[in-house]
PDB file of C-alpha atoms in Angstrom:
ATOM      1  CA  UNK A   1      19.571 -14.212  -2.212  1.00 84.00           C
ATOM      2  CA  UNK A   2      18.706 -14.507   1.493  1.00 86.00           C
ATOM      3  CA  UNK A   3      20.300 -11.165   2.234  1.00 92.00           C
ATOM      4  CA  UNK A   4      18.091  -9.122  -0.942  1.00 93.00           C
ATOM      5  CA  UNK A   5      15.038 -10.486   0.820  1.00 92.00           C
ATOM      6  CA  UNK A   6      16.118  -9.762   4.498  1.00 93.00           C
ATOM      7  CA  UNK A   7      17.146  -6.007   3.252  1.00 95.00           C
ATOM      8  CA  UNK A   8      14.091  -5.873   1.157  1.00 95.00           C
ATOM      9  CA  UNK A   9      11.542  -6.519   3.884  1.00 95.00           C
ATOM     10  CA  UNK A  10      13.198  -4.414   6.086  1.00 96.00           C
ATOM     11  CA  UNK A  11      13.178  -1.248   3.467  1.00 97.00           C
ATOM     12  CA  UNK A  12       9.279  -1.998   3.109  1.00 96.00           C
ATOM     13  CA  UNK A  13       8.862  -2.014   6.942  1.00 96.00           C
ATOM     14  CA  UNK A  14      10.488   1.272   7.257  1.00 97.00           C
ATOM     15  CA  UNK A  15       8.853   2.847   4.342  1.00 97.00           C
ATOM     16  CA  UNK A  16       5.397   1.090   5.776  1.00 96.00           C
ATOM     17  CA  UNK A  17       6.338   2.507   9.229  1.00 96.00           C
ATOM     18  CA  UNK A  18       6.938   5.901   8.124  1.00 95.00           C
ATOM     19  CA  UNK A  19       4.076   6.026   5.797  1.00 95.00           C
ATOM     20  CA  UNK A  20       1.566   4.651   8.409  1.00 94.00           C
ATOM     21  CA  UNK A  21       2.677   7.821  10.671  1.00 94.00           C
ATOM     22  CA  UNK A  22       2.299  10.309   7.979  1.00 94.00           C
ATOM     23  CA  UNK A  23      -1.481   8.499   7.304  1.00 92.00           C
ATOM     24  CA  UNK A  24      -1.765   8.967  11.200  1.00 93.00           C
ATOM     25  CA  UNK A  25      -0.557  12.936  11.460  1.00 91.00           C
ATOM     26  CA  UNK A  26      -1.313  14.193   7.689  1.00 83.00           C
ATOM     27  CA  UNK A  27      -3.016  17.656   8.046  1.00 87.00           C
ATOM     28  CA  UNK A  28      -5.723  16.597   5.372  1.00 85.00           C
ATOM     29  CA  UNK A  29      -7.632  13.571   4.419  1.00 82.00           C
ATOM     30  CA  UNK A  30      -6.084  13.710   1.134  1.00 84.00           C
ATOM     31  CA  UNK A  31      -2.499  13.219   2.780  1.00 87.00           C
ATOM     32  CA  UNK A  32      -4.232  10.132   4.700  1.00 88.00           C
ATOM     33  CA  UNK A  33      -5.969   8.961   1.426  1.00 86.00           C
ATOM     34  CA  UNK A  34      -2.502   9.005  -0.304  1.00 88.00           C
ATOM     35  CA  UNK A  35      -0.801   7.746   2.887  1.00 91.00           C
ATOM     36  CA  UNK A  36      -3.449   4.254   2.740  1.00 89.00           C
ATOM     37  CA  UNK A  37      -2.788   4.134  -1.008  1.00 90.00           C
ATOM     38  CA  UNK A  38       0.854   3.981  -0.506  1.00 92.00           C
ATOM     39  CA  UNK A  39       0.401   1.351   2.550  1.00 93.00           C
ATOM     40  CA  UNK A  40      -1.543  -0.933   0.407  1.00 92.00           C
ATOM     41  CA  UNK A  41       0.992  -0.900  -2.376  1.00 93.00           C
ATOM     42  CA  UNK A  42       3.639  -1.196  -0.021  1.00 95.00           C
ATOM     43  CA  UNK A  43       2.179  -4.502   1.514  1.00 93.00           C
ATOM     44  CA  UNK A  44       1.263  -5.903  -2.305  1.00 93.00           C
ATOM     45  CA  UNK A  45       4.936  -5.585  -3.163  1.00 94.00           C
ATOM     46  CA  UNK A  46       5.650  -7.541   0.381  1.00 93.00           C
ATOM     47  CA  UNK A  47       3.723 -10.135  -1.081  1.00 92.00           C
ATOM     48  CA  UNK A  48       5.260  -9.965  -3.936  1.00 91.00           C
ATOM     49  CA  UNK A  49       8.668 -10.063  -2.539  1.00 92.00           C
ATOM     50  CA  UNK A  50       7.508 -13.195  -0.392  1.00 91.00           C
ATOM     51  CA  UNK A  51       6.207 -15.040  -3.422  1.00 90.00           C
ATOM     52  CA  UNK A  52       9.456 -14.494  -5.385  1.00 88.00           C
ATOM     53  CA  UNK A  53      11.716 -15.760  -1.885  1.00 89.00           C
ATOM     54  CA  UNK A  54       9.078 -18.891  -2.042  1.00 89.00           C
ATOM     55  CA  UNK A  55       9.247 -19.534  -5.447  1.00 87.00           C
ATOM     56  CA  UNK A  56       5.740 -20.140  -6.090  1.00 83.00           C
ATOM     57  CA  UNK A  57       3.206 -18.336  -8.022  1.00 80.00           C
ATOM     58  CA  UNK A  58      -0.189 -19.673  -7.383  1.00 83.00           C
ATOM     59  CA  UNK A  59      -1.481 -16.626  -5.590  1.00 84.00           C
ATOM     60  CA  UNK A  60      -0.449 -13.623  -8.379  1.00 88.00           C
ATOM     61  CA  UNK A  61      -4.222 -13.176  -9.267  1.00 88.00           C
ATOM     62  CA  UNK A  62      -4.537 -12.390  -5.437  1.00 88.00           C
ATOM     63  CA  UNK A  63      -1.568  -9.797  -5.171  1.00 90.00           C
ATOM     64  CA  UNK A  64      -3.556  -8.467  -8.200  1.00 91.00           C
ATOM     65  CA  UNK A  65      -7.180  -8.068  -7.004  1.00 92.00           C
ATOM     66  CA  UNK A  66      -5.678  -6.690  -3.945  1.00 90.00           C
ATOM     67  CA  UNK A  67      -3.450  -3.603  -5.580  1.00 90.00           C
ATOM     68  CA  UNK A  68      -6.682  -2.966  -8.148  1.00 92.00           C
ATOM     69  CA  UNK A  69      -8.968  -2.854  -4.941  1.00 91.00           C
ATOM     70  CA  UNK A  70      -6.483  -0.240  -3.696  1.00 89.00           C
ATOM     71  CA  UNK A  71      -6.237   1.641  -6.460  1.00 88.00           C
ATOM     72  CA  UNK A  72     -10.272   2.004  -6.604  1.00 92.00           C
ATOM     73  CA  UNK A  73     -10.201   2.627  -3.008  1.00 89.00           C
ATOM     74  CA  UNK A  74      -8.538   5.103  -2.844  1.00 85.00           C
ATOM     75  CA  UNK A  75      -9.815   6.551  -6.074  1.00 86.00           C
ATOM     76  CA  UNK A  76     -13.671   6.461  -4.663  1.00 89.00           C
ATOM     77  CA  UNK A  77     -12.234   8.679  -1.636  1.00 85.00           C
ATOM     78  CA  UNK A  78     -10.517  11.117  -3.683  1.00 80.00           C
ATOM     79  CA  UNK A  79     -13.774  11.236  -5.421  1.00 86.00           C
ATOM     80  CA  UNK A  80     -15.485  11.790  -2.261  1.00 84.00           C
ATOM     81  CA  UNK A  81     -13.662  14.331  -0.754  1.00 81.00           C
ATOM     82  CA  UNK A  82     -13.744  16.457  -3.738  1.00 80.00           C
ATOM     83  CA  UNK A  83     -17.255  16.178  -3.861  1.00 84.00           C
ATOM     84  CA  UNK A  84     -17.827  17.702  -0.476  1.00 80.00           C
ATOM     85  CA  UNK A  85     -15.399  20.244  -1.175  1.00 74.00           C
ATOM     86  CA  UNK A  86     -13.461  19.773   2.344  1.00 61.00           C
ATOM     87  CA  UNK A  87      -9.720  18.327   3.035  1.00 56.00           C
ATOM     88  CA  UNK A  88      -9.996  18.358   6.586  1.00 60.00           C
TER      89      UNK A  88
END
């Protein structure tokens, strides 16, 4: 099982690497909006990953508030930006 975690967290550091430079060069705050959303999911199910290698589940609630703070996040910008009507 050491190897599934080792290839796991290394397929979330890519896709976190990659993501965070499309966040950095996205043409419109809505590509950076989606970019952040998809960085803070990717680090909840890092978490996630490192609670299962650990075996212990006394911070889920945690993992959770986190990805539902995320998800509003992100939500409120949307929100935003199509309120003012501008993507860049």
């Amino acid at each position: 099982m050491t190897t599934v975690y080792t290839i796991t967290f290394v397929l979330l550091a890519v896709a976190g690497l990659l993501t965070l430079a499309r966040a950095l060069a996205g043409p419109t705050n809505l590509d950076r909006i989606v970019a952040l959303d998809v960085l803070v999911i990717l680090i909840v199910a890092g978490v996630t990953v490192e609670i299962g290698m650990r075996n212990e589940g006394w911070n889920i609630a945690l993992v959770a508030v986190v990805a539902l703070l995320g998800f509003l996040g992100s939500l409120t910008a949307a929100r935003l930006v199509e309120r003012r009507g501008t993507t860049r």
